[in-house]
Coordinates of C-alpha atoms and ligand atoms in Angstrom, one line a residue:
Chain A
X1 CA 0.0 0.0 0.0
X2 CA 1.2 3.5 -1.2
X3 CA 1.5 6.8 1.1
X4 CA -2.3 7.3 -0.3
X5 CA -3.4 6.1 2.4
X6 CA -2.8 9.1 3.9
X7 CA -2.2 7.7 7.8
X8 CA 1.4 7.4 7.6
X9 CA 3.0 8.7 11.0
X10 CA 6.8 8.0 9.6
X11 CA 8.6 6.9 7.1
X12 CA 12.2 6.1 6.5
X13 CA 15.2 8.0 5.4
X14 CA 12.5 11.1 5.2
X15 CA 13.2 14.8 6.9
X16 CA 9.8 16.1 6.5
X17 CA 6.6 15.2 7.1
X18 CA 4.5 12.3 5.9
X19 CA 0.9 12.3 4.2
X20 CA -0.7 11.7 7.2
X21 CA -4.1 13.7 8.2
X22 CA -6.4 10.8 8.4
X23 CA -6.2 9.3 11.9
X24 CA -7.2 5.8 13.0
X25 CA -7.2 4.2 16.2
X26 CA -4.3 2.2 17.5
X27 CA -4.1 -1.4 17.0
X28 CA -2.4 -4.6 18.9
X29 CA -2.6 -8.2 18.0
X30 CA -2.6 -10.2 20.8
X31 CA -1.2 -13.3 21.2
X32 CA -1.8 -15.6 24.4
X33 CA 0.5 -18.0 24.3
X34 CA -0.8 -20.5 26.8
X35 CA -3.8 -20.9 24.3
X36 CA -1.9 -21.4 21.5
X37 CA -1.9 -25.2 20.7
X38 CA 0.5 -25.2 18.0
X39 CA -1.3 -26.3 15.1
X40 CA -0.2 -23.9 12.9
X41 CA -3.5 -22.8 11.0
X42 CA -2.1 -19.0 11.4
X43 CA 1.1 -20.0 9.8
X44 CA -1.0 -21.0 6.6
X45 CA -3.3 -18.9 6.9
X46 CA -0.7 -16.0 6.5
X47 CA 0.9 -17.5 3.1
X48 CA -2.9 -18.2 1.7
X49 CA -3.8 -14.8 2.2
X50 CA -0.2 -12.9 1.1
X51 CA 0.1 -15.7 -2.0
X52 CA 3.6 -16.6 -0.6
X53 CA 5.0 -20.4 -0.6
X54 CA 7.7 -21.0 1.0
X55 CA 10.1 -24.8 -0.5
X56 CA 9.4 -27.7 1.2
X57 CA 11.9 -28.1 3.5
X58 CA 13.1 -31.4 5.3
X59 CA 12.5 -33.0 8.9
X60 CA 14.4 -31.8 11.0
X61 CA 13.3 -33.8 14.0
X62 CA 10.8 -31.3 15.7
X63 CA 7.7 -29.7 15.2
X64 CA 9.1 -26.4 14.0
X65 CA 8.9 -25.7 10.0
X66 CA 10.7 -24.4 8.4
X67 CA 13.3 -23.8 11.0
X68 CA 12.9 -19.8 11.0
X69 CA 11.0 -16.5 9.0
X70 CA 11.9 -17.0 5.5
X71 CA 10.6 -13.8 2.9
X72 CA 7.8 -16.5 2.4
X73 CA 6.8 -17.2 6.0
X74 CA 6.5 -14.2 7.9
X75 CA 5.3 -16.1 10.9
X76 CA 6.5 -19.3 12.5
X77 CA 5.4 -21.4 15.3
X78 CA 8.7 -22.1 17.9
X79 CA 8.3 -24.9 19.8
X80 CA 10.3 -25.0 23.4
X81 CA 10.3 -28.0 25.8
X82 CA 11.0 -26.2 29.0
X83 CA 11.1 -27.8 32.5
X84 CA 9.7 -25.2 34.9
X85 CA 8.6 -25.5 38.5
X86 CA 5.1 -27.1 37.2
X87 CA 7.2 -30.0 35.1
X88 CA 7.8 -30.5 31.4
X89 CA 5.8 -27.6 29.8
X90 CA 5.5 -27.0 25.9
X91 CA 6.3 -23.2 25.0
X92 CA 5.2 -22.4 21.8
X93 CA 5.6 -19.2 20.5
X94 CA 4.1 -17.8 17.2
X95 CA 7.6 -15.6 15.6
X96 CA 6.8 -12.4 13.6
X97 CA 7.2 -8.9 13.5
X98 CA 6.3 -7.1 16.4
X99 CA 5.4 -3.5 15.1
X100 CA 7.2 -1.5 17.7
X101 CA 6.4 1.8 18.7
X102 CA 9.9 2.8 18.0
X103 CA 11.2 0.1 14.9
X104 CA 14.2 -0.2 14.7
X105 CA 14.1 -1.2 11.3
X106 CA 12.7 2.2 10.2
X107 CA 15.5 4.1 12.0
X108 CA 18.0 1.8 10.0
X109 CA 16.6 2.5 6.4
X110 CA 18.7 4.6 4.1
X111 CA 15.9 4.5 1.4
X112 CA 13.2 7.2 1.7
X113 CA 9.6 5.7 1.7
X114 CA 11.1 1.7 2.2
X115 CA 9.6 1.6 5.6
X116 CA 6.7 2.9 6.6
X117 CA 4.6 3.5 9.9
X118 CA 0.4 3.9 9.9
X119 CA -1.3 6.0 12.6
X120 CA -2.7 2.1 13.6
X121 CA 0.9 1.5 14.7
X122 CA 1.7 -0.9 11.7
X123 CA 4.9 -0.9 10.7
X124 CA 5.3 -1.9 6.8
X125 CA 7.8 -2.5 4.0
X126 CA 7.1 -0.6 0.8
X127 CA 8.9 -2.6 -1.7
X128 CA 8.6 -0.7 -4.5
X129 CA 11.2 1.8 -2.7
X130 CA 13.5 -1.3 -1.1
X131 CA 17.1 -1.0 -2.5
X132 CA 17.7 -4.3 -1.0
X133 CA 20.7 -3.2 1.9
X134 CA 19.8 -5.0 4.9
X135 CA 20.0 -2.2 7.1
X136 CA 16.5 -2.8 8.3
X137 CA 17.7 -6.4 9.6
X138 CA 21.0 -4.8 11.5
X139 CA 18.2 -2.5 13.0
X140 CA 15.7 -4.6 14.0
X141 CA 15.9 -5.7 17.8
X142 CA 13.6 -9.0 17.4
X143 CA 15.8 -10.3 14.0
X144 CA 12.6 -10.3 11.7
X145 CA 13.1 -8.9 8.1
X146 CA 14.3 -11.3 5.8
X147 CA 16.0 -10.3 2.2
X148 CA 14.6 -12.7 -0.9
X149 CA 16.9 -14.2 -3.3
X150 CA 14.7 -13.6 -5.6
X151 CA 14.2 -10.1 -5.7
X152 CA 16.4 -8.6 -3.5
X153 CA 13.7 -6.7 -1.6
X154 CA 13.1 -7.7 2.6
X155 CA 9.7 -9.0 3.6
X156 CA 8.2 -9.5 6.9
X157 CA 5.0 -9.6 8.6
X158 CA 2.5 -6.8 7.2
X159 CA 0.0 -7.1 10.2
X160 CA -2.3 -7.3 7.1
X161 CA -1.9 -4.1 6.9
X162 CA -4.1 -4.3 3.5
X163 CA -6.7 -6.3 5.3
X164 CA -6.7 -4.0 8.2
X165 CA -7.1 -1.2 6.3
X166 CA -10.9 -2.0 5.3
X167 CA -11.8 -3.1 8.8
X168 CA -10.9 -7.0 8.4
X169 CA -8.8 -8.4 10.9
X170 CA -4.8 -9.9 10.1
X171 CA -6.1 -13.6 8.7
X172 CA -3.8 -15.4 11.4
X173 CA -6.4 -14.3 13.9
X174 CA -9.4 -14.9 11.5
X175 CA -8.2 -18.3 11.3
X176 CA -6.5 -19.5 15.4
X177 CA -9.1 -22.2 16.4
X178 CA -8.5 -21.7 19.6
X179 CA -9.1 -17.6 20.3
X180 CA -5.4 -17.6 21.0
X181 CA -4.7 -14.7 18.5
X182 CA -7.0 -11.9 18.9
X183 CA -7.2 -8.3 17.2
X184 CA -8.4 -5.1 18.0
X185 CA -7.4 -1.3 19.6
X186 CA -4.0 -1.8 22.1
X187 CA -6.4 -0.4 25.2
X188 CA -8.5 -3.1 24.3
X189 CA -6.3 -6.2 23.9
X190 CA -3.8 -4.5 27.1
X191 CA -7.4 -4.8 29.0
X192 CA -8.2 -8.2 27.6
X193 CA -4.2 -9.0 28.3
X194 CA -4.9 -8.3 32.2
X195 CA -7.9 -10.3 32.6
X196 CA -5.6 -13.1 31.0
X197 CA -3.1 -12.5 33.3
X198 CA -5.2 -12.6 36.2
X199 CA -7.0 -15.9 35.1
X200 CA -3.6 -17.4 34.6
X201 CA -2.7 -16.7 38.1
X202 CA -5.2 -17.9 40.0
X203 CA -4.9 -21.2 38.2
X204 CA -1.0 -21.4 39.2
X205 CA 1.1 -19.2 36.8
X206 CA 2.3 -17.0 39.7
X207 CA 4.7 -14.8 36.9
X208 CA 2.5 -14.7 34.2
X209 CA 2.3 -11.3 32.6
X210 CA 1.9 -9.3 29.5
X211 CA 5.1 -8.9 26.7
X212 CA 4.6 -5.2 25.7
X213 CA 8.4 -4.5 25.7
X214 CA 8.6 -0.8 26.7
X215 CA 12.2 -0.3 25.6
X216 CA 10.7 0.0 21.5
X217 CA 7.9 2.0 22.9
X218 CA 5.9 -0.9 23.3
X219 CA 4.9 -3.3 20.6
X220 CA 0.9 -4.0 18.2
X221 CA 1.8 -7.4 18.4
X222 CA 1.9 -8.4 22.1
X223 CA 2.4 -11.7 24.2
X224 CA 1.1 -13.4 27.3
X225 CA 3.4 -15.3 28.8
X226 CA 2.6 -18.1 31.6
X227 CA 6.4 -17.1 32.7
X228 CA 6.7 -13.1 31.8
X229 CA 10.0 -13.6 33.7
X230 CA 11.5 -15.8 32.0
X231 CA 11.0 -14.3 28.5
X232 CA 14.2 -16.1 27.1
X233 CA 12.4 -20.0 27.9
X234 CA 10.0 -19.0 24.6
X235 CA 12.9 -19.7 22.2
X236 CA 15.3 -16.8 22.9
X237 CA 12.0 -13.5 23.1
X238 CA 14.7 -11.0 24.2
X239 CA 14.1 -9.7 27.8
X240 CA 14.6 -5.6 27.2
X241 CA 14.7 -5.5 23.8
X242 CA 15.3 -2.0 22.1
X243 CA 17.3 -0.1 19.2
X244 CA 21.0 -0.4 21.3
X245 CA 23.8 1.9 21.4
X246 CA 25.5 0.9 18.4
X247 CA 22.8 1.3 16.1
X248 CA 21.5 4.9 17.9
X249 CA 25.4 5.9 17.5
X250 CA 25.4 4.7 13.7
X251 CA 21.3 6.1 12.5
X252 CA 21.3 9.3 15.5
X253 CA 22.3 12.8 15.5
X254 CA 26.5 11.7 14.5
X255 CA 25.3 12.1 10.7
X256 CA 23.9 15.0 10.8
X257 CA 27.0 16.7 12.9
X258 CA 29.2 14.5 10.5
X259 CA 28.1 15.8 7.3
X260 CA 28.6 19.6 8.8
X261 CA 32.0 18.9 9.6
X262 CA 32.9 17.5 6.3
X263 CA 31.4 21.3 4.9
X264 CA 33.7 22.5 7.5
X265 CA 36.3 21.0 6.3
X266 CA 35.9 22.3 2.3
X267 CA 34.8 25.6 3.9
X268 CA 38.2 25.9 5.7
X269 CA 40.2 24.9 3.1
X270 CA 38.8 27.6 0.8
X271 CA 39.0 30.2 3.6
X272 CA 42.5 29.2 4.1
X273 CA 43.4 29.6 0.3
X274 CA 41.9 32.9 0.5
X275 CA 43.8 34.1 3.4
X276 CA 47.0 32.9 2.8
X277 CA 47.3 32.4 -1.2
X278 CA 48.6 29.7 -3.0
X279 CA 51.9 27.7 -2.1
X280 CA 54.1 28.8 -4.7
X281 CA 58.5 27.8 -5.0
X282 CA 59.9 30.9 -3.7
X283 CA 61.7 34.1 -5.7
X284 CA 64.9 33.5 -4.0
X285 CA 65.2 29.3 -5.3
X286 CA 63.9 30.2 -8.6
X287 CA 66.9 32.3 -9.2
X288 CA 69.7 29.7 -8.2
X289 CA 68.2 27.7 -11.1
X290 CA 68.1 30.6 -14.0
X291 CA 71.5 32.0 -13.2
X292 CA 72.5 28.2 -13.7
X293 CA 71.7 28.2 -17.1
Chain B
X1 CA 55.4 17.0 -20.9
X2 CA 59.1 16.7 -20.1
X3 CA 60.1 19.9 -22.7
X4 CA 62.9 20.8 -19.7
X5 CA 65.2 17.8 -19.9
X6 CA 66.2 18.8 -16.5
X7 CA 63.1 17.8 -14.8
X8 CA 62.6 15.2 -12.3
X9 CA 60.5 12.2 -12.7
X10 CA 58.4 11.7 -9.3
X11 CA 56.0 9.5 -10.5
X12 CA 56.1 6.4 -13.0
X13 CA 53.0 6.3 -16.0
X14 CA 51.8 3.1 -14.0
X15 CA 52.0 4.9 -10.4
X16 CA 50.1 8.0 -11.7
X17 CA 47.5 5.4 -13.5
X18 CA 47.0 3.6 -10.3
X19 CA 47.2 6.8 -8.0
X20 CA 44.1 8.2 -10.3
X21 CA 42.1 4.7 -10.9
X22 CA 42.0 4.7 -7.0
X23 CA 41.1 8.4 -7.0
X24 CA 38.1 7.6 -8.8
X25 CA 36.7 5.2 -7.6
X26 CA 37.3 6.9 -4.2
X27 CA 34.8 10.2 -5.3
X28 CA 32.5 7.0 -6.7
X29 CA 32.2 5.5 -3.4
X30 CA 32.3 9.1 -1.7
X31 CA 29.3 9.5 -3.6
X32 CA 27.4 6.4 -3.5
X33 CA 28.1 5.7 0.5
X34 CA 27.1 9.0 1.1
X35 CA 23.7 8.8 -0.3
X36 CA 23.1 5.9 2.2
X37 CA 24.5 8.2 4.6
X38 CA 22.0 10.4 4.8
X39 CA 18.6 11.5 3.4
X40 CA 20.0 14.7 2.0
X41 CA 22.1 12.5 -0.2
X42 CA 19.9 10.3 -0.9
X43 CA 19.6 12.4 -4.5
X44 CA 22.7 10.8 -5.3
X45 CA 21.6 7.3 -6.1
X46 CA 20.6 9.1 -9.3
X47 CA 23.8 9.5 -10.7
X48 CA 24.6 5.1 -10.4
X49 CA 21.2 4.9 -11.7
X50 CA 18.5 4.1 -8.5
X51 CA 19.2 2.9 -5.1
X52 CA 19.0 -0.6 -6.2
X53 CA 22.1 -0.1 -8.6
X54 CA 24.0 2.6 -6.2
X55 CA 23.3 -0.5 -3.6
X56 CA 24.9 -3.5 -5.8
X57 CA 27.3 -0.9 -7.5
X58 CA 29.1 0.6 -4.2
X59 CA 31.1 -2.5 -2.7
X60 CA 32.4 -4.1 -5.8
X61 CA 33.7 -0.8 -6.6
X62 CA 35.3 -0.5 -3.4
X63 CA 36.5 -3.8 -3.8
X64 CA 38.5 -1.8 -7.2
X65 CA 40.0 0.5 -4.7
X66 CA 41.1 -1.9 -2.6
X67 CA 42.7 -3.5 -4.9
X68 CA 44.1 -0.3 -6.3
X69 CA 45.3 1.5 -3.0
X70 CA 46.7 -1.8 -1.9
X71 CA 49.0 -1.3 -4.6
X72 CA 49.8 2.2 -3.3
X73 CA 50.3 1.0 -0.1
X74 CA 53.1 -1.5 -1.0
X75 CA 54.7 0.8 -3.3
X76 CA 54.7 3.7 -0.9
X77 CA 55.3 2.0 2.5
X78 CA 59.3 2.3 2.7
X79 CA 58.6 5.7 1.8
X80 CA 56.2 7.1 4.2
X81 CA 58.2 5.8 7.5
X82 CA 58.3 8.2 10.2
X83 CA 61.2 9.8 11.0
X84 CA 62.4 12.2 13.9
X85 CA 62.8 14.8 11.0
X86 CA 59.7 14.5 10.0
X87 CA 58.4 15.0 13.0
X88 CA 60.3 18.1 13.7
X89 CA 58.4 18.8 10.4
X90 CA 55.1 18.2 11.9
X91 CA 55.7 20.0 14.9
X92 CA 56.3 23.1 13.2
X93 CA 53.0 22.4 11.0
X94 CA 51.7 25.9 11.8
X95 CA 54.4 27.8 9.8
X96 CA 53.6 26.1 6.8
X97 CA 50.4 26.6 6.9
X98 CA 50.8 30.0 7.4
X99 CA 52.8 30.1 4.2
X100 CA 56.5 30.2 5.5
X101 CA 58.3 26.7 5.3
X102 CA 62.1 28.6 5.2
X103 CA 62.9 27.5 8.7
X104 CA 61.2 23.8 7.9
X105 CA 63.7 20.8 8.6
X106 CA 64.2 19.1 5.1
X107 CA 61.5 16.9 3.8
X108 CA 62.1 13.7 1.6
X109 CA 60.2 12.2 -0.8
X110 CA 56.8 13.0 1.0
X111 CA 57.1 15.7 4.0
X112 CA 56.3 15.2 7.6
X113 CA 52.3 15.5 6.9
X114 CA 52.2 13.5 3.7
X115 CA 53.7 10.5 5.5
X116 CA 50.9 11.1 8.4
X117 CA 48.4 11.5 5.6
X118 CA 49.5 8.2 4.2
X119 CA 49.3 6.3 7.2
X120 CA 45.6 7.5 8.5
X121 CA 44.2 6.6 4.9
X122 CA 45.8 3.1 5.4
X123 CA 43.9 2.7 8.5
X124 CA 41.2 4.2 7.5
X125 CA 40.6 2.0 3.8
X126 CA 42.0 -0.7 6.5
X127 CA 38.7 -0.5 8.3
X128 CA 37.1 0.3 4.9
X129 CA 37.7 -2.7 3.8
X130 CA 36.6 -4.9 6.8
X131 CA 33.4 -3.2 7.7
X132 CA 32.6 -3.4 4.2
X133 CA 32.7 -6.9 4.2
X134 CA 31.2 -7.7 7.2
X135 CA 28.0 -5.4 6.0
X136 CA 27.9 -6.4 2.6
X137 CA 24.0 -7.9 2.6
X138 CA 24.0 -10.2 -0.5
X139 CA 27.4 -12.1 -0.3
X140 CA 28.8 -12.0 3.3
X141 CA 26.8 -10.4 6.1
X142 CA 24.6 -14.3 7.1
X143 CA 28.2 -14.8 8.4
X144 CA 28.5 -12.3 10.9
X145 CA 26.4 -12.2 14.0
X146 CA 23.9 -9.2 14.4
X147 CA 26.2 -7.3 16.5
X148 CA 29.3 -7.6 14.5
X149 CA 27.5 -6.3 11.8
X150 CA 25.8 -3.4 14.1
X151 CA 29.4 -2.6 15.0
X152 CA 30.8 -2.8 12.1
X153 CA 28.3 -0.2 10.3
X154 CA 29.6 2.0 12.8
X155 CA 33.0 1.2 11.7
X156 CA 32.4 2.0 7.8
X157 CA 30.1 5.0 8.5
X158 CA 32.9 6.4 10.9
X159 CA 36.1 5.3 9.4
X160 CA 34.1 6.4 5.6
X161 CA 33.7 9.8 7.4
X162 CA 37.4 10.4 8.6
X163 CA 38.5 9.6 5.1
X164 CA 36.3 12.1 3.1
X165 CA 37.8 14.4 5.3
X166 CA 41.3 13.9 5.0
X167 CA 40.3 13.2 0.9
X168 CA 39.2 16.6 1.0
X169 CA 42.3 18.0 2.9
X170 CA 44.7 15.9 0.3
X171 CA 42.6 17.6 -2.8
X172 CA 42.9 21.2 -1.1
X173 CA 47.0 20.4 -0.3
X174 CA 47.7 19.9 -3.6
X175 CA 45.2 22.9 -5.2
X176 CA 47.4 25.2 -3.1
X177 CA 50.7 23.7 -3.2
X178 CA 51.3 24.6 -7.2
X179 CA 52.9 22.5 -9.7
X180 CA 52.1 19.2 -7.7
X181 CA 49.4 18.6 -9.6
X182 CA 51.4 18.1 -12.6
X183 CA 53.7 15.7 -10.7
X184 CA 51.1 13.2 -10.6
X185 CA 49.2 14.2 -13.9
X186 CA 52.2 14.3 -16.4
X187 CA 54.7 12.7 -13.7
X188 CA 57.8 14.9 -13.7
X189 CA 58.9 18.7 -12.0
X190 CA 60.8 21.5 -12.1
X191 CA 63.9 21.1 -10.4
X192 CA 63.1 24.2 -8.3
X193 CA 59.8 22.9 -7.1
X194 CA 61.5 20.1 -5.8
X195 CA 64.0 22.1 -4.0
X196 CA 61.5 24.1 -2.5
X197 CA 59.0 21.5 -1.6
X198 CA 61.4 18.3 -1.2
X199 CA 64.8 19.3 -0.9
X200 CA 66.3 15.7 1.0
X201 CA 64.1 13.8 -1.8
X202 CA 65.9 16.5 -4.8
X203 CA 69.6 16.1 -3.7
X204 CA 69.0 12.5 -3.7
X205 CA 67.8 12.6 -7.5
X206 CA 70.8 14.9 -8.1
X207 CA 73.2 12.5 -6.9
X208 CA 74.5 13.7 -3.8
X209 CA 74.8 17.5 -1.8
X210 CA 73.3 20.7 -3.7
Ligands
LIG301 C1 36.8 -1.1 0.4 C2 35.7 -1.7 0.2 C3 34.4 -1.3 0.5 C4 33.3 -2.1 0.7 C5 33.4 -3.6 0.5 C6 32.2 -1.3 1.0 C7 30.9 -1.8 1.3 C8 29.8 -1.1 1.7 C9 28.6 -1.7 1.9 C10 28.2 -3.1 1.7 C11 27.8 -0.7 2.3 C12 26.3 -0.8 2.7 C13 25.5 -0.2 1.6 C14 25.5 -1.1 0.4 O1 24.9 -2.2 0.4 O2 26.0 -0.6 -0.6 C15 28.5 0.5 2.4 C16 28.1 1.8 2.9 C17 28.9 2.9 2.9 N1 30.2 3.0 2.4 FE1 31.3 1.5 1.8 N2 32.5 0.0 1.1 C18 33.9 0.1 0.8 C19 34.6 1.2 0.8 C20 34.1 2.5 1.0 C21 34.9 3.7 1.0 C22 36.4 3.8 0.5 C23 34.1 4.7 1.4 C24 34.5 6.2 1.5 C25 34.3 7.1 0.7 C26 32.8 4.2 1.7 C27 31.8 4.9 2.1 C28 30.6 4.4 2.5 C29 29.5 5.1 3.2 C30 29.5 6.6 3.6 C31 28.4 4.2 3.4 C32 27.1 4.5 4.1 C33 27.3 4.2 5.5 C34 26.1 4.4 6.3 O3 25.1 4.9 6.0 O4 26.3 3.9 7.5 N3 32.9 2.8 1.5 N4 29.8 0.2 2.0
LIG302 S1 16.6 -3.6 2.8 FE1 15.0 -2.2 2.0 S2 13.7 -1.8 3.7 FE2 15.5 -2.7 4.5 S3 16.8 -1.0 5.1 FE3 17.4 -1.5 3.0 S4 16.1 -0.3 1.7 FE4 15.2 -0.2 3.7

């Protein structure tokens, strides 16, 4: 989808400001993770509606397939046996973007337009103005976009940002048998989060909690966890994640102050040649040479 | 042209070639790294024909200067050691710049400053080179972890930085110092330019004390 539809909040590589009058609410998916059964209808149901097939892989002894996002499947189930304090429990955590607050792969982007971010919260690829660098994957905390071979151009997770956009919701959640993926405005899926939380308490899960990771600003696709404190046991969900120092030093303010020094830098030079002339071979040593001759 | 048969030869045809090849396809990947530098230079990608080409086109051309300052650096190495005149030379930096070098201690071949020149562009294309690699999306960046390649955007953006700068210095430096120019474009000067400028590096070429 283009910049026509005129709820873009940001956009990459971009110093002014964005088409973006029309305002619509703020979205979250919510995923609740001790729902989720693991069998993998959202995972189809992704590549039926975005027309993506990913090969057929091989068996790699477990349940997940493939192993990790390819450009084709935005989403994959990851499946953790975890021994906790209640016995052998089965983690499984649906992968995909996140659509931070604060995206690290929008930061990244040197290509105006590449990435965009609606008014919903939805952060989205425009492939039309990829150049294909990977800077979005060095920038993204949760290591989502993936470049294709085919076309050079990243793909990740769209939220259905297209199906979203007419009031349908993303078809992963259209599809999840069990109500374990469910859509709507952040308030109401952080509400619907709580009362989660709290049911999953009472029944045992004394550290379950809500995944809205606060160093990206917050995420619109958010988690509950049967152990929010031990984020890492759900196949490696990073515990703060956020944009880092390195990448804050490479994307922040150093261009900007970089680029005016190398101005300064021409500017001096010229002010110098001005100033003190050019560096000629003096009167006195051009003489030695003609009374030589 | 060598109409004065008394001139000096400082560079060879095949040094001056390679000097400017590398030139080149330094104010190629100036350009081209730039525009991903920044959104102001985004514009740039223009002139390589779209992002998507300045994108494939900027590391394989950097992998031509590599190749083409490496040779600089072997050929110019024994040349550009430090030593304790030339930094005498370098402490007294300001009168030259101010446009009096009569109490300078002799330079050689390359003067206090060109020798430090040399040796922060090695680092620099040193880095270049590394970074480059280790950021390079569609051969060689699924090798690195996330934040060796983080870091090493830093690297390239930083170290790509220093080097315009001192790029722009070494351009300026040889707009004001006159005639040198010609040294690398037609290869050989005036023995009094090399007096003035060099004058260890011109009584070696004369054979001996002048
Ligand atoms: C020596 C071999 C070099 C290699 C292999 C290399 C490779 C790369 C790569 C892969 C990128 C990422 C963008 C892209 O995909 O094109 C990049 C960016 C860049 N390069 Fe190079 N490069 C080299 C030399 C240079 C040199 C000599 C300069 C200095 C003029 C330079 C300046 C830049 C700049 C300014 C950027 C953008 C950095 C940023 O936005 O963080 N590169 N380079
Ligand atoms: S790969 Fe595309 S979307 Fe990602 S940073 Fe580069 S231009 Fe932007």
């Amino acid at each position: 989808m283009a910049l026509q539809s005129l709820d873009i909040i940001r956009r990459s590589a971009t110093t002014t400001p964005s088409p973006g009058q029309r305002q619509t609410p703020e979205v979250a998916k919510l995923i609740d993770i001790s729902k989720c059964i693991g069998c993998k209808a959202c995972q189809v149901a992704c590549m039926e509606w975005n027309d993506t097939r990913d090969d057929i892989g091989t068996n790699h002894g477990v349940l997940d397939n493939p192993l990790d996002l390819t450009e084709n499947s935005w989403t994959v189930m990851r499946y953790a046996e975890v021994e906790t304090e209640r016995g052998l429990e089965w983690l499984i955590r649906k992968d995909g973007c996140m659509h931070c607050a604060n995206p690290g792969c929008l930061k990244a982007c040197p290509a105006p337009g590449a990435v965009v971010q609606y008014s919903n919260g939805i952060v989205d690829f425009h492939e039309e103005n990829c150049i294909g660098c990977g800077y979005c994957i060095t920038g993204c905390p949760f290591n989502i976009p993936r470049l294709s071979k085919k076309d050079s151009k990243v793909y990740k997770c769209t939220l259905c940002s297209d199906r979203v956009a007419v009031g349908l919701e993303p078809a992963c959640v259209k599809t999840c048998p069990t109500g374990a993926i469910v859509f709507g405005t952040k308030e109401d899926m952080i509400r619907h989060a709580e009362e989660r939380v709290r049911e999953l308490t009472e029944r045992g899960f004394a550290k379950a909690g809500i995944y809205d990771p606060q160093g990206v600003g917050g995420t619109h696709v958010i988690y509950v966890l049967q152990h929010a404190d031990k984020p890492e046991a759900y196949c490696g969900l990073p515990r703060n994640p956020s944009i880092g120092p390195m990448v804050d030093l490479w994307k922040g303010a150093a261009k900007p102050v970089a680029t005016l020094g190398l101005a300064m830098v021409a500017v001096g030079a010229f002010c110098h040649y001005v100033t003190k002339g050019p560096n000629e071979v003096s009167e006195e040593i051009e003489k030695e040479f003609e009374d030589e001759k | 042209m060598k109409n004065d048969p008394k001139k000096i030869l400082r560079y060879t045809p095949f040094e001056r070639a390679n000097h400017w090849l590398s030139a080149i396809t330094f104010i190629l990947l100036a350009i081209s790294g730039l525009a991903f530098f920044h959104p102001a230079f985004y514009p740039l990608t223009q002139l390589f024909g779209g992002g998507v080409w300045t994108r494939i086109l900027h590391p394989f051309i950097g992998a031509a200067m590599a190749i083409s300052f490496g040779v600089m650096f072997f050929s110019y190495r024994k040349l550009n050691v430090i030593t304790p005149t030339d930094k005498e030379w370098l402490k007294h930096v300001r009168e030259v710049v101010d446009g009096d070098d009569r109490n300078m201690p002799e330079a050689e071949k390359f003067n206090g400053g060109q020798k430090l020149m040399f040796w922060l562009l090695v680092g620099c294309m040193a880095l270049l080179i590394l970074s480059g690699i280790v950021i390079w999306r569609a051969y060689f960046a699924f090798l690195f972890p996330a934040a060796v390649i983080r870091l090493a955007s830093v690297v390239h953006a930083v170290a790509a930085t220093i080097m315009i700068a001192l790029i722009i210095f070494h351009i300026y430096a040889a707009i004001w110092t006159k005639e040198s120019i010609d040294a690398m474009l037609y290869g050989w000067v005036r023995r009094p330019w090399a007096k003035q400028h060099h004058p260890a590096w011109f009584r070696q070429m004369m054979g001996g004390d002048k």
